[in-house]
mmCIF file of C-alpha atoms in Angstrom:
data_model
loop_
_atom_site.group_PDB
_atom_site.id
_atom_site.type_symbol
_atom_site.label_atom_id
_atom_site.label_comp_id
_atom_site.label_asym_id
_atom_site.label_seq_id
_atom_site.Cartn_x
_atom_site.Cartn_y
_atom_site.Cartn_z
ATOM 1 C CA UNK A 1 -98.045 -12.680 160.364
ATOM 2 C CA UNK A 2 -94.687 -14.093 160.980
ATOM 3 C CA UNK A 3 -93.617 -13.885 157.585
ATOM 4 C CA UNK A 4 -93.972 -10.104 158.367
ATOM 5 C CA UNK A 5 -90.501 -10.175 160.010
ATOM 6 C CA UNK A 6 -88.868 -12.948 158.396
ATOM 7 C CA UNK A 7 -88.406 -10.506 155.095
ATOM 8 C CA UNK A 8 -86.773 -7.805 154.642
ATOM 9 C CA UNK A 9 -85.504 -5.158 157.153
ATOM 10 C CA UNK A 10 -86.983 -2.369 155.175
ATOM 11 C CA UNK A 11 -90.166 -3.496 154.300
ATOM 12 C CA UNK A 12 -90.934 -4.090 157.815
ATOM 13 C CA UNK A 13 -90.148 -0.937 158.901
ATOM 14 C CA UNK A 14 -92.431 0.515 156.388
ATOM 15 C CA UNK A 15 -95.076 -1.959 157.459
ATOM 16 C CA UNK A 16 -94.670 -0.785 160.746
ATOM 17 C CA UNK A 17 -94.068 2.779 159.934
ATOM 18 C CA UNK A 18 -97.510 2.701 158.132
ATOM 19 C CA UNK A 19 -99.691 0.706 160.719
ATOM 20 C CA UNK A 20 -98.461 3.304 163.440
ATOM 21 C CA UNK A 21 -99.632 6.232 161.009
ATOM 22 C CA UNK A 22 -102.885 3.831 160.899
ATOM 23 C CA UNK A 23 -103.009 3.766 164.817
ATOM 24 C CA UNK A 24 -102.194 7.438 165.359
ATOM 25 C CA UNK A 25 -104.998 8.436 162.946
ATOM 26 C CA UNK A 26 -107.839 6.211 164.670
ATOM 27 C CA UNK A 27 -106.966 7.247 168.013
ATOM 28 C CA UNK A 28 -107.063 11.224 166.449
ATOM 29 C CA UNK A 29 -110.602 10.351 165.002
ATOM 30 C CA UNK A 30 -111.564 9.026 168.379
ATOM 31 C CA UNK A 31 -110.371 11.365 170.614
ATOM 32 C CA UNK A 32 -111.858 14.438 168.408
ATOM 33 C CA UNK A 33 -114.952 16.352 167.895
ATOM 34 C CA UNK A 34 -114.984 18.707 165.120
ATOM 35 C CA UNK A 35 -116.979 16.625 162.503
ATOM 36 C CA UNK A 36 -114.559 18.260 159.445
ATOM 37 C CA UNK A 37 -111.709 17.588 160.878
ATOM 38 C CA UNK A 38 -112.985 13.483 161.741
ATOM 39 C CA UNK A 39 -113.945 12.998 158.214
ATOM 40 C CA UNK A 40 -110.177 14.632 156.234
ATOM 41 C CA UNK A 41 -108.598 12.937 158.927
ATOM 42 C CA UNK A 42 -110.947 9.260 158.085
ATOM 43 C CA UNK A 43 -109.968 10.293 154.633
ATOM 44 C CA UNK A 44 -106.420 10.122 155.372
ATOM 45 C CA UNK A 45 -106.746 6.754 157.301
ATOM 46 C CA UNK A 46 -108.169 5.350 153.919
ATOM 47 C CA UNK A 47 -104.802 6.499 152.382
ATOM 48 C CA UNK A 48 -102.857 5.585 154.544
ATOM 49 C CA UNK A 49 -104.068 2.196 154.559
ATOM 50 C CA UNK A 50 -104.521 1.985 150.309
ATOM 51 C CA UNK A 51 -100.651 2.627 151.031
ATOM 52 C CA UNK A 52 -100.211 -0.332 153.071
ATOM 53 C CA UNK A 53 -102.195 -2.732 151.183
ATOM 54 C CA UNK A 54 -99.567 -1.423 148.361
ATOM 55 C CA UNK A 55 -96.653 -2.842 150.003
ATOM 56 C CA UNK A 56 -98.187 -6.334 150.953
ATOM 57 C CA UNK A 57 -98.941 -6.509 147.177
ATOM 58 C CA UNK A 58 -102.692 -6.102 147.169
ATOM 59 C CA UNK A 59 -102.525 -3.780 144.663
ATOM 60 C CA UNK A 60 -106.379 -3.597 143.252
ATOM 61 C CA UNK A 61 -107.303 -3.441 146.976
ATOM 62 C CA UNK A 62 -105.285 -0.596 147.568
ATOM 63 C CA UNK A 63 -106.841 1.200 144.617
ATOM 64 C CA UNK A 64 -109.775 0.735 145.268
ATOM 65 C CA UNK A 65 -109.652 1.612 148.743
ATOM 66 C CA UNK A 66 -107.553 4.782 147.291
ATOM 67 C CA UNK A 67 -110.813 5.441 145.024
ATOM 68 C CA UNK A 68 -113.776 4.513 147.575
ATOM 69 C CA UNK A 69 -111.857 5.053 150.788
ATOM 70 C CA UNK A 70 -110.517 8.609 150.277
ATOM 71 C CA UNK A 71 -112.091 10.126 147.562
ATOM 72 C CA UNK A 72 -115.561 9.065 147.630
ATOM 73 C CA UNK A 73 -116.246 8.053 151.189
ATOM 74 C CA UNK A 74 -114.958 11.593 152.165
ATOM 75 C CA UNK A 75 -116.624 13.336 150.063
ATOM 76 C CA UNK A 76 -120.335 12.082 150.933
ATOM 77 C CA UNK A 77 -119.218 12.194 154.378
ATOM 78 C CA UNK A 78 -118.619 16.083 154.069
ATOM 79 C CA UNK A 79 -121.423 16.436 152.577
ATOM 80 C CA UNK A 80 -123.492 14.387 155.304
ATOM 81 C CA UNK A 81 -121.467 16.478 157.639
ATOM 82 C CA UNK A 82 -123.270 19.842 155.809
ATOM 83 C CA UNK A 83 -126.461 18.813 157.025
ATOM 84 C CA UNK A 84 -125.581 18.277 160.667
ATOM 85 C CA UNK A 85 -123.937 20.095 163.471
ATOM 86 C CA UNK A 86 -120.201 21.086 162.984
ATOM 87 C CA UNK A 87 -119.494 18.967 166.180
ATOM 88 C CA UNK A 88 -119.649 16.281 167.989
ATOM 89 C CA UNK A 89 -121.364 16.534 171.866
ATOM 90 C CA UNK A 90 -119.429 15.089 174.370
ATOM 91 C CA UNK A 91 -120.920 11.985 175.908
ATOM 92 C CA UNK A 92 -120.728 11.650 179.200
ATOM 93 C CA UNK A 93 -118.256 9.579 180.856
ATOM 94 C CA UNK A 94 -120.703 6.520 181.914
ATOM 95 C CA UNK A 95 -122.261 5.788 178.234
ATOM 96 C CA UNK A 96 -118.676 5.848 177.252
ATOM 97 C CA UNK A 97 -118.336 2.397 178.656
ATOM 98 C CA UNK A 98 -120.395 0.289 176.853
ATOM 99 C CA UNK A 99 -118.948 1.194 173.812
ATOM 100 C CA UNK A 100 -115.460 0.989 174.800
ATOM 101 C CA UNK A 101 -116.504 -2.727 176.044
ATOM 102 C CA UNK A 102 -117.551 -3.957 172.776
ATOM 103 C CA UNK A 103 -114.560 -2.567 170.987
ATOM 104 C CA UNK A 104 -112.537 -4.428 173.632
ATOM 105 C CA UNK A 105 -114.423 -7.346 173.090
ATOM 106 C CA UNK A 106 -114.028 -7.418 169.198
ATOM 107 C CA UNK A 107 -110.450 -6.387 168.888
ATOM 108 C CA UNK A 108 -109.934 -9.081 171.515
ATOM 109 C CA UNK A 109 -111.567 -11.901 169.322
ATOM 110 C CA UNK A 110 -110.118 -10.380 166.183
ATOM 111 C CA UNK A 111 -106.714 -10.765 167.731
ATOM 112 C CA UNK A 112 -107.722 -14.324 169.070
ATOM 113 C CA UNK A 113 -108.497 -14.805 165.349
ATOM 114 C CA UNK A 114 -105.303 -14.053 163.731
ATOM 115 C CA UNK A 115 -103.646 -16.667 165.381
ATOM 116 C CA UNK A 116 -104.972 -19.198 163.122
ATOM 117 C CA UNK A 117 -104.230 -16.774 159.985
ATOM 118 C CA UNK A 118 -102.006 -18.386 157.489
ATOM 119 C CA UNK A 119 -98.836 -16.404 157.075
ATOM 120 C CA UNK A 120 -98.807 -13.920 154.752
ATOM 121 C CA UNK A 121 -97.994 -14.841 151.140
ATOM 122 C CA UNK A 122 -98.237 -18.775 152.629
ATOM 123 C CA UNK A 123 -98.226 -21.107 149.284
ATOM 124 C CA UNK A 124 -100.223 -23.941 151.095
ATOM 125 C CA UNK A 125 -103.151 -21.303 152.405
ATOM 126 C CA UNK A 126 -106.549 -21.924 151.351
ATOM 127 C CA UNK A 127 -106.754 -18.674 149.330
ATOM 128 C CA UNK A 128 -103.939 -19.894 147.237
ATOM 129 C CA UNK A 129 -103.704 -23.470 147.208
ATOM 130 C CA UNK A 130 -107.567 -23.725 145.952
ATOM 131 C CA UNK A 131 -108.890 -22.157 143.651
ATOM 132 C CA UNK A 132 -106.926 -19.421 143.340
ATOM 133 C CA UNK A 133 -104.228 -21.588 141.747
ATOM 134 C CA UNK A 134 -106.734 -22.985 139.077
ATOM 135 C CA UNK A 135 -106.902 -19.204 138.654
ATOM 136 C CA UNK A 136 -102.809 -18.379 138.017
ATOM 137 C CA UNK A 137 -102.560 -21.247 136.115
ATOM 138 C CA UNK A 138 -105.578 -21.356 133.571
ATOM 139 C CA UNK A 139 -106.694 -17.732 133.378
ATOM 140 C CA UNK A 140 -103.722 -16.601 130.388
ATOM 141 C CA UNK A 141 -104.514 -19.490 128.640
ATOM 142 C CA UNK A 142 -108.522 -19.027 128.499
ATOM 143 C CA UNK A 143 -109.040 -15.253 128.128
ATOM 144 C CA UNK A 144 -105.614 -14.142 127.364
ATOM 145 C CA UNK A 145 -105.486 -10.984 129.445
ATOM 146 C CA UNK A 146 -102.499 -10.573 131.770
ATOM 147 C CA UNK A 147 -104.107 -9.050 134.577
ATOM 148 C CA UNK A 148 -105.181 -11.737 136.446
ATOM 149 C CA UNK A 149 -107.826 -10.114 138.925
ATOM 150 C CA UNK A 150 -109.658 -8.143 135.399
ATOM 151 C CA UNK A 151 -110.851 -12.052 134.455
ATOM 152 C CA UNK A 152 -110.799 -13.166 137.606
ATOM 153 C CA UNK A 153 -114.063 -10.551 138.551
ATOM 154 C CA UNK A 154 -115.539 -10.229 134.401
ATOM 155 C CA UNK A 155 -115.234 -13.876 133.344
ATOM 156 C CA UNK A 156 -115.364 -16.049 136.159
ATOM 157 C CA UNK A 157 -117.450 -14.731 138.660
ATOM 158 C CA UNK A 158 -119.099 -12.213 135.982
ATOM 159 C CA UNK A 159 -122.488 -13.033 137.658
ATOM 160 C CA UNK A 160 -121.015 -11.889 141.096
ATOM 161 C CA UNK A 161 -119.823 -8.643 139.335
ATOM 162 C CA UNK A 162 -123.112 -8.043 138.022
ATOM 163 C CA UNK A 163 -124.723 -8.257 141.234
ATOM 164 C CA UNK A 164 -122.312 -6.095 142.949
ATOM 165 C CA UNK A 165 -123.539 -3.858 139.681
ATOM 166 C CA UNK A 166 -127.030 -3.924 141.166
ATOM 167 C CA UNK A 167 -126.195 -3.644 144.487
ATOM 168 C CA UNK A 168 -124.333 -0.221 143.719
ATOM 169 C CA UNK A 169 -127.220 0.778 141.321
ATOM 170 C CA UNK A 170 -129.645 -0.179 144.430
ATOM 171 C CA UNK A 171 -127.760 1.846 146.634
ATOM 172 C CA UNK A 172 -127.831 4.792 144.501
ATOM 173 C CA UNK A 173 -131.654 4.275 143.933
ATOM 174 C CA UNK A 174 -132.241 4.089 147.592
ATOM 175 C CA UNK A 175 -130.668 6.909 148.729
ATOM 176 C CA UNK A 176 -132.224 8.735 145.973
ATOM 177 C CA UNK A 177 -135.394 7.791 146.618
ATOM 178 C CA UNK A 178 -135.170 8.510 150.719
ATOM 179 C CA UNK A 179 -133.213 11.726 150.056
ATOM 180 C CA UNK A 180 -134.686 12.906 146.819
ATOM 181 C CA UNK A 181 -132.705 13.456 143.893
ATOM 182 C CA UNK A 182 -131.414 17.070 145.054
ATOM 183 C CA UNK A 183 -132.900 19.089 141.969
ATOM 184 C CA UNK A 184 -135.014 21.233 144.523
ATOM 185 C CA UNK A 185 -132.344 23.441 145.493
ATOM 186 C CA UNK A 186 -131.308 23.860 141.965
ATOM 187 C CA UNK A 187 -134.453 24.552 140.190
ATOM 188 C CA UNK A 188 -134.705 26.971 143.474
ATOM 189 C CA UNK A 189 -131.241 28.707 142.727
ATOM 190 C CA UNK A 190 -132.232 29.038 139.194
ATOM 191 C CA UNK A 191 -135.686 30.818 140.346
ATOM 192 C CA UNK A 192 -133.779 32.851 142.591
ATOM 193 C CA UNK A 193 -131.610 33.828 139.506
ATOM 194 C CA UNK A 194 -134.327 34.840 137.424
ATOM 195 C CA UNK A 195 -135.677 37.521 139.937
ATOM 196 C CA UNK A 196 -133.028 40.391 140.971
ATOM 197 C CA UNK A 197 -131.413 37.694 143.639
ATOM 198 C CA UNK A 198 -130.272 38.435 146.847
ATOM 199 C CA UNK A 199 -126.600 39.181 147.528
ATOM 200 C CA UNK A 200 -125.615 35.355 148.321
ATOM 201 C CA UNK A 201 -127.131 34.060 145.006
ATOM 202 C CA UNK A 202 -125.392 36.666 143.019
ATOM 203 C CA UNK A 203 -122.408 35.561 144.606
ATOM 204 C CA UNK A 204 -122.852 31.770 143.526
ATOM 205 C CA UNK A 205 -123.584 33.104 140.250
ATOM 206 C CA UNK A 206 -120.587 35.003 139.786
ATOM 207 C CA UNK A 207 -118.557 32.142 141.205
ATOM 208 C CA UNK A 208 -120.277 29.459 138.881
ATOM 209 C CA UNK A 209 -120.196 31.544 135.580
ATOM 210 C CA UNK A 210 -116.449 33.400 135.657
ATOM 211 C CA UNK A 211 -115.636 30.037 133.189
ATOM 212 C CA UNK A 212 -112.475 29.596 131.081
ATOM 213 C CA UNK A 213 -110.261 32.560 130.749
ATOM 214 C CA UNK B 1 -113.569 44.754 144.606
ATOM 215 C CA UNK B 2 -113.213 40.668 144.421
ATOM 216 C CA UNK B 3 -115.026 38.641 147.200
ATOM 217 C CA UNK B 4 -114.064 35.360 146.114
ATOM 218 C CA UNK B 5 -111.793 33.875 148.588
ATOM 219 C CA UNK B 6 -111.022 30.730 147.245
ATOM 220 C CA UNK B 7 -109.281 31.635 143.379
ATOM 221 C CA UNK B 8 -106.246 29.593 143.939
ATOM 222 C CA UNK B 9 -108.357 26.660 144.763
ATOM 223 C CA UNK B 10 -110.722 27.168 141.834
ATOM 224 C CA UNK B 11 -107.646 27.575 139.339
ATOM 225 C CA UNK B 12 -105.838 24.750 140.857
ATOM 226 C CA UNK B 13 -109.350 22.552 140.618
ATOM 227 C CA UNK B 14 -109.638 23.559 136.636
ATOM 228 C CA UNK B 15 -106.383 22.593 136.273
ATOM 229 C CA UNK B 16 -107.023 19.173 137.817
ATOM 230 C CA UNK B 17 -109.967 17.876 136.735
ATOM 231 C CA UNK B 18 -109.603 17.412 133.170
ATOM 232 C CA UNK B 19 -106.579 15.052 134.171
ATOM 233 C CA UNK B 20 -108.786 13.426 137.059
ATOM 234 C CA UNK B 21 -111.158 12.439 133.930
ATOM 235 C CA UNK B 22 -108.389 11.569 131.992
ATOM 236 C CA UNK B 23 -106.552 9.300 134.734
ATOM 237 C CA UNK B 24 -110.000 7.955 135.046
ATOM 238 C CA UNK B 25 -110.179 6.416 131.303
ATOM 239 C CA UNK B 26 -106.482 5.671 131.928
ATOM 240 C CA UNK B 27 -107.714 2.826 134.570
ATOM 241 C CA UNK B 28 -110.909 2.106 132.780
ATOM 242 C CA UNK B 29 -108.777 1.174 129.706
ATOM 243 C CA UNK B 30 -105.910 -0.136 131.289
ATOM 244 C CA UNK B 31 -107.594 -2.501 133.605
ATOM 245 C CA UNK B 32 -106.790 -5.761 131.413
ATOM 246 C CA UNK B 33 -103.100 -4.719 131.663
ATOM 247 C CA UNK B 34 -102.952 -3.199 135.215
ATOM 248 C CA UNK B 35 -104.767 -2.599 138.752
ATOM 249 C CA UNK B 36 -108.449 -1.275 138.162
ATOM 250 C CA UNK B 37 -111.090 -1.314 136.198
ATOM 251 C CA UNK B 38 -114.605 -0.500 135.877
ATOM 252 C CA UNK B 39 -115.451 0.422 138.972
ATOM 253 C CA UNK B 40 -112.653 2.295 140.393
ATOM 254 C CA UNK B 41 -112.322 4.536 137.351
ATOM 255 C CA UNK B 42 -116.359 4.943 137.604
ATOM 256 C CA UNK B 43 -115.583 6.275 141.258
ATOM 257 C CA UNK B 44 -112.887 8.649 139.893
ATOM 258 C CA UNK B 45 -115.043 10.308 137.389
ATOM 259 C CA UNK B 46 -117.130 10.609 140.041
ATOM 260 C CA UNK B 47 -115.028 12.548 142.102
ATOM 261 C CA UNK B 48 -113.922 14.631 139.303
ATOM 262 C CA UNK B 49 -117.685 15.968 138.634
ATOM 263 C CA UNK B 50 -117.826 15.922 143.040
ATOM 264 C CA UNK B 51 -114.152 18.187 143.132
ATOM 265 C CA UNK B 52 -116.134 20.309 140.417
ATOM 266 C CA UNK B 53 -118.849 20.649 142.625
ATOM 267 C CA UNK B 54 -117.043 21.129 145.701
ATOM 268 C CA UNK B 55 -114.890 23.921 144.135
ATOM 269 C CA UNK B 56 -117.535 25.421 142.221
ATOM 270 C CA UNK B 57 -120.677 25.188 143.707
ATOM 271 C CA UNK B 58 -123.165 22.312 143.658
ATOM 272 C CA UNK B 59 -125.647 24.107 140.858
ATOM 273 C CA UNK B 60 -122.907 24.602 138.561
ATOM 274 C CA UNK B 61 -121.876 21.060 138.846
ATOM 275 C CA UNK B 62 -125.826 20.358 138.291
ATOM 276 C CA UNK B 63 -126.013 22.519 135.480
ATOM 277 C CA UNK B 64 -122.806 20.670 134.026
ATOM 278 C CA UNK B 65 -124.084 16.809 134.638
ATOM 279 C CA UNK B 66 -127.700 16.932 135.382
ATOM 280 C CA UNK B 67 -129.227 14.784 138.376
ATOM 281 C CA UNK B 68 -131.616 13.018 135.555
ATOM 282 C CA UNK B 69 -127.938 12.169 133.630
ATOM 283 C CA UNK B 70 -126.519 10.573 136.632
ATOM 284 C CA UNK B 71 -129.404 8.363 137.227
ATOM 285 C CA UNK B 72 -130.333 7.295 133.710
ATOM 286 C CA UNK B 73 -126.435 6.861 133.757
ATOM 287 C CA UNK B 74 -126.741 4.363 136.716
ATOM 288 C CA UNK B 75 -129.419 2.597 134.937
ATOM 289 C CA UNK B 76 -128.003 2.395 131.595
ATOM 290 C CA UNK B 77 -124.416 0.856 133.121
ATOM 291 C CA UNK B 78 -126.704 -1.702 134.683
ATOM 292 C CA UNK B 79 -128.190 -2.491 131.264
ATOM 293 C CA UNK B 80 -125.391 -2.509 129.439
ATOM 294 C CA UNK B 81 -123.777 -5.262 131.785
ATOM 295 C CA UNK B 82 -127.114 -7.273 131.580
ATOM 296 C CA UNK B 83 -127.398 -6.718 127.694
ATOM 297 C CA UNK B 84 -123.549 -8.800 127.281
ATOM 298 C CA UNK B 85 -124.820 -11.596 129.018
ATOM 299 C CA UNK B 86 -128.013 -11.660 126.820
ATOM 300 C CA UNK B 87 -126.041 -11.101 123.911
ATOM 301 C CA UNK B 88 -123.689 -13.871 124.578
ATOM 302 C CA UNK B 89 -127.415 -16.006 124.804
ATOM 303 C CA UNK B 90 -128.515 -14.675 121.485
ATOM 304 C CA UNK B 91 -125.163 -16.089 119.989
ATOM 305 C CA UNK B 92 -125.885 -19.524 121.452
ATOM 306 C CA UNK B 93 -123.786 -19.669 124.451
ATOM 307 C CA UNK B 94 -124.876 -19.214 127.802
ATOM 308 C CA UNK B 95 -125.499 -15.778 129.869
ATOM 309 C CA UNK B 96 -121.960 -13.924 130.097
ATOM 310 C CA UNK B 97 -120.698 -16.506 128.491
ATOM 311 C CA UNK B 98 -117.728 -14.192 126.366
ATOM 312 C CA UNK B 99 -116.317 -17.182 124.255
ATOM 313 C CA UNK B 100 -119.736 -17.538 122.906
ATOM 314 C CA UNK B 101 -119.649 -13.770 121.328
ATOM 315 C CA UNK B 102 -118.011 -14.614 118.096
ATOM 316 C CA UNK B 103 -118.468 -18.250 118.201
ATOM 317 C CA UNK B 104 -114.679 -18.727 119.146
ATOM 318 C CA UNK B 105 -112.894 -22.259 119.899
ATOM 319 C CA UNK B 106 -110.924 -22.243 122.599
ATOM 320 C CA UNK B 107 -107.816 -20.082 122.177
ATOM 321 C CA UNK B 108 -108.838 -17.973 121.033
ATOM 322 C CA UNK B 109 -109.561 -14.374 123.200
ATOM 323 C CA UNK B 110 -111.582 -12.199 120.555
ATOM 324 C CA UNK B 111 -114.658 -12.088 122.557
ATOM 325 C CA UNK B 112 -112.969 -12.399 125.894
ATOM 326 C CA UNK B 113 -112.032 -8.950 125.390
ATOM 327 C CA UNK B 114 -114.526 -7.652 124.107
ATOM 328 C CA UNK B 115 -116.857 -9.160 126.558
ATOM 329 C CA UNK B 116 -114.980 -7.564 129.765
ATOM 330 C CA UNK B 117 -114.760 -4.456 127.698
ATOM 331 C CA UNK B 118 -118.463 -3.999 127.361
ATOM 332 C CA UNK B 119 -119.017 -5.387 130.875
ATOM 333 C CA UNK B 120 -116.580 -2.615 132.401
ATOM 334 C CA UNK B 121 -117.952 -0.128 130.330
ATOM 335 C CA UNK B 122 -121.268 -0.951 131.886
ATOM 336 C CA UNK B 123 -119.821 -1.195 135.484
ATOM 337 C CA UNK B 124 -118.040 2.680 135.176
ATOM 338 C CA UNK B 125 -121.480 3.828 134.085
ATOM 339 C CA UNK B 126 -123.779 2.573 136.568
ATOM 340 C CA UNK B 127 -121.188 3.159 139.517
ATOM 341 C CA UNK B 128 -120.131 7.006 138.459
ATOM 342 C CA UNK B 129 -123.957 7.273 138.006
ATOM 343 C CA UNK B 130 -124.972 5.638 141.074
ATOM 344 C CA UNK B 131 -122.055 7.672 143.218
ATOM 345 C CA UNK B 132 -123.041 10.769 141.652
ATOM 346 C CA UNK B 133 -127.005 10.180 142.111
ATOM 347 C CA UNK B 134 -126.237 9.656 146.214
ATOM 348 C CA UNK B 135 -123.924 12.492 146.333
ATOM 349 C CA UNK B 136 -126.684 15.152 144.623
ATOM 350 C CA UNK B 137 -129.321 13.419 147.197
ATOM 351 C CA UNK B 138 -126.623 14.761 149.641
ATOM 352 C CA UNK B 139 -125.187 17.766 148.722
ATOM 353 C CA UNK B 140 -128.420 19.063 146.747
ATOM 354 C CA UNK B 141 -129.603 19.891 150.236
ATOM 355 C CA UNK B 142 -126.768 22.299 151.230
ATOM 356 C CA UNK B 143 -126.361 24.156 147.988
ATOM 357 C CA UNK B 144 -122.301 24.519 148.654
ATOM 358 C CA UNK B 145 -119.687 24.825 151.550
ATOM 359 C CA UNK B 146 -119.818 28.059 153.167
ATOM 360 C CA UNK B 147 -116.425 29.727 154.238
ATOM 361 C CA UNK B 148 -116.835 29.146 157.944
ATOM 362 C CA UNK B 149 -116.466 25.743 157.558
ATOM 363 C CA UNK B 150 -113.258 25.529 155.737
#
């Protein structure tokens, strides 16, 4: 936290530059209530923020948020969206309150929290005095790759990897399974086809099949 | 008479895609060396085939990588991770145990390598194939954007 301003001029104006971009966006998302417009900009925040994790050197983070954050996350989100309303209803100005109380409440104790946050980059933290040093120091020697994170999450904790594996897999199955696996409106589009289809399915069709010119 | 309002995007998303893919075995391959992996170039090629379908139209994008692909693919990725560790235990060693693959001393990084290799391989399958799976449960409901809501 306070290293933040001991460095260099420039990086913390673009720390600062960023986390007011971050700031701006969430009170935008907030304050909105067209439901496209919530998830491009909540697909911007990601970037903003895989950006940010970029210049305090987290640089897997960042890509993964990059990955997860802005291109996935969005993109199921629009889709969600499809199935819903366009917008959001207004709440009324009472039920507001309890909500805005237990954001209070958190960002409150988060902030209490950070006070006890080692600095950033601190040598003597916990995340890098344990065994995250063991980690620097032994992991070229052992596997011999030069990324340090790639045996970090495949060799060392490859049993942690393979449950996040699962857990992804899971997901997938779950939603599947709740959801269905979305081949009825295919196989449906595809009957329609076969008959003399109505205008909007011979516009799909068109649109689908005008392949590489 | 053309009706279709959205040629510049669909020429611009041709155009893109095949690098999308492309960037995606970039990190996939380049993961030892570099930021990424497994699982964040599974999520690209995931939105590659999801820009596809976006663009195009979700039944195209069905008709391109079927639903049953995606989920076999989610499975399979899962196996394949599973099936190192067991082959590691078929070599002697214990489960995920990469030194144990070619019955290295230590020092040398042979099966190291190879291990993560396999083990990445297996994590870009089942996570493009598990992203892919939810976003058909999604989108196969709405069969594609309509212009209204652009």
């Amino acid at each position: 936290m306070h290293s933040m301003f001991n460095g260099d001029f420039g990086i913390v104006l673009v720390n600062i530059f960023l986390l007011a971009i971050l700031f701006a966006t969430g009170v935008a998302i907030a304050r909105m209530r067209s439901l496209f417009a919530i998830v491009m900009l909540s697909g911007i925040y990601s970037l903003v923020s895989a950006a940010w994790y970029v210049a305090v050197d987290a640089v897997d983070v960042a890509f993964t948020e990059a990955a997860v954050g802005a291109g996935m996350s969005t993109v199921v989100l629009l889709g969600a969206m499809l199935l819903t309303s366009r917008t959001a209803k207004p709440e009324k100005l009472f039920f507001r309150l309890g909500p805005l109380l237990v954001c209070l409440a958190t960002g409150a104790a988060l902030i209490y929290a950070t006070v006890d946050l080692p600095a950033l980059g601190d040598a003597s933290s916990p995340a890098n005095a344990g065994v995250g040093l063991t980690y620097l120091q032994v992991a070229w020697f052992e596997t011999g790759i030069p990324n340090v994170v790639t045996p970090v999450l495949g060799s060392y904790r490859g049993f942690d990897t393979l449950g996040e594996t699962c857990v992804v897999f899971t997901a997938g199955l779950a939603v599947a399974l709740l959801l269905g696996f979305g081949e009825r409106s295919l196989a449906e589009r595809i009957r329609n086809e076969g008959r003399s289809g109505d205008h909007s399915t011979r516009k799909a069709s068109a649109a689908s099949d005008e392949d590489p010119s | 008479m053309n009706t279709d309002h959205h040629v510049i995007l669909r020429v611009i998303a041709k155009m893109l895609i095949p690098v999308i893919t492309m960037f995606a075995f970039y990190v996939q391959f380049h993961g030892d060396f570099g930021p990424g992996g497994g699982f964040q170039a599974g999520v690209i090629i995931a939105v590659a085939v999801i820009l596809y379908a976006l663009v195009f139209g979700v039944p195209a994008a069905m008709r391109a990588v079927p639903p049953v692909f995606t989920r076999s693919l989610a499975a399979v990725g899962v196996m394949i991770y599973a099936g190192v560790g067991f082959w590691a235990m078929l070599q002697g060693g214990h489960y995920l145990e990469y030194q144990a693959l070619f019955h290295e001393p230590p020092g040398e990084h042979h099966g190291q390598h190879i291990g993560i290799l396999g083990i990445e391989l297996g994590v870009l399958c089942g996570v493009s194939g598990a992203m892919l799976t939810i976003f058909y449960a999604f989108a196969g409901r709405v069969a594609e954007i309509r212009d209204e809501d652009w």
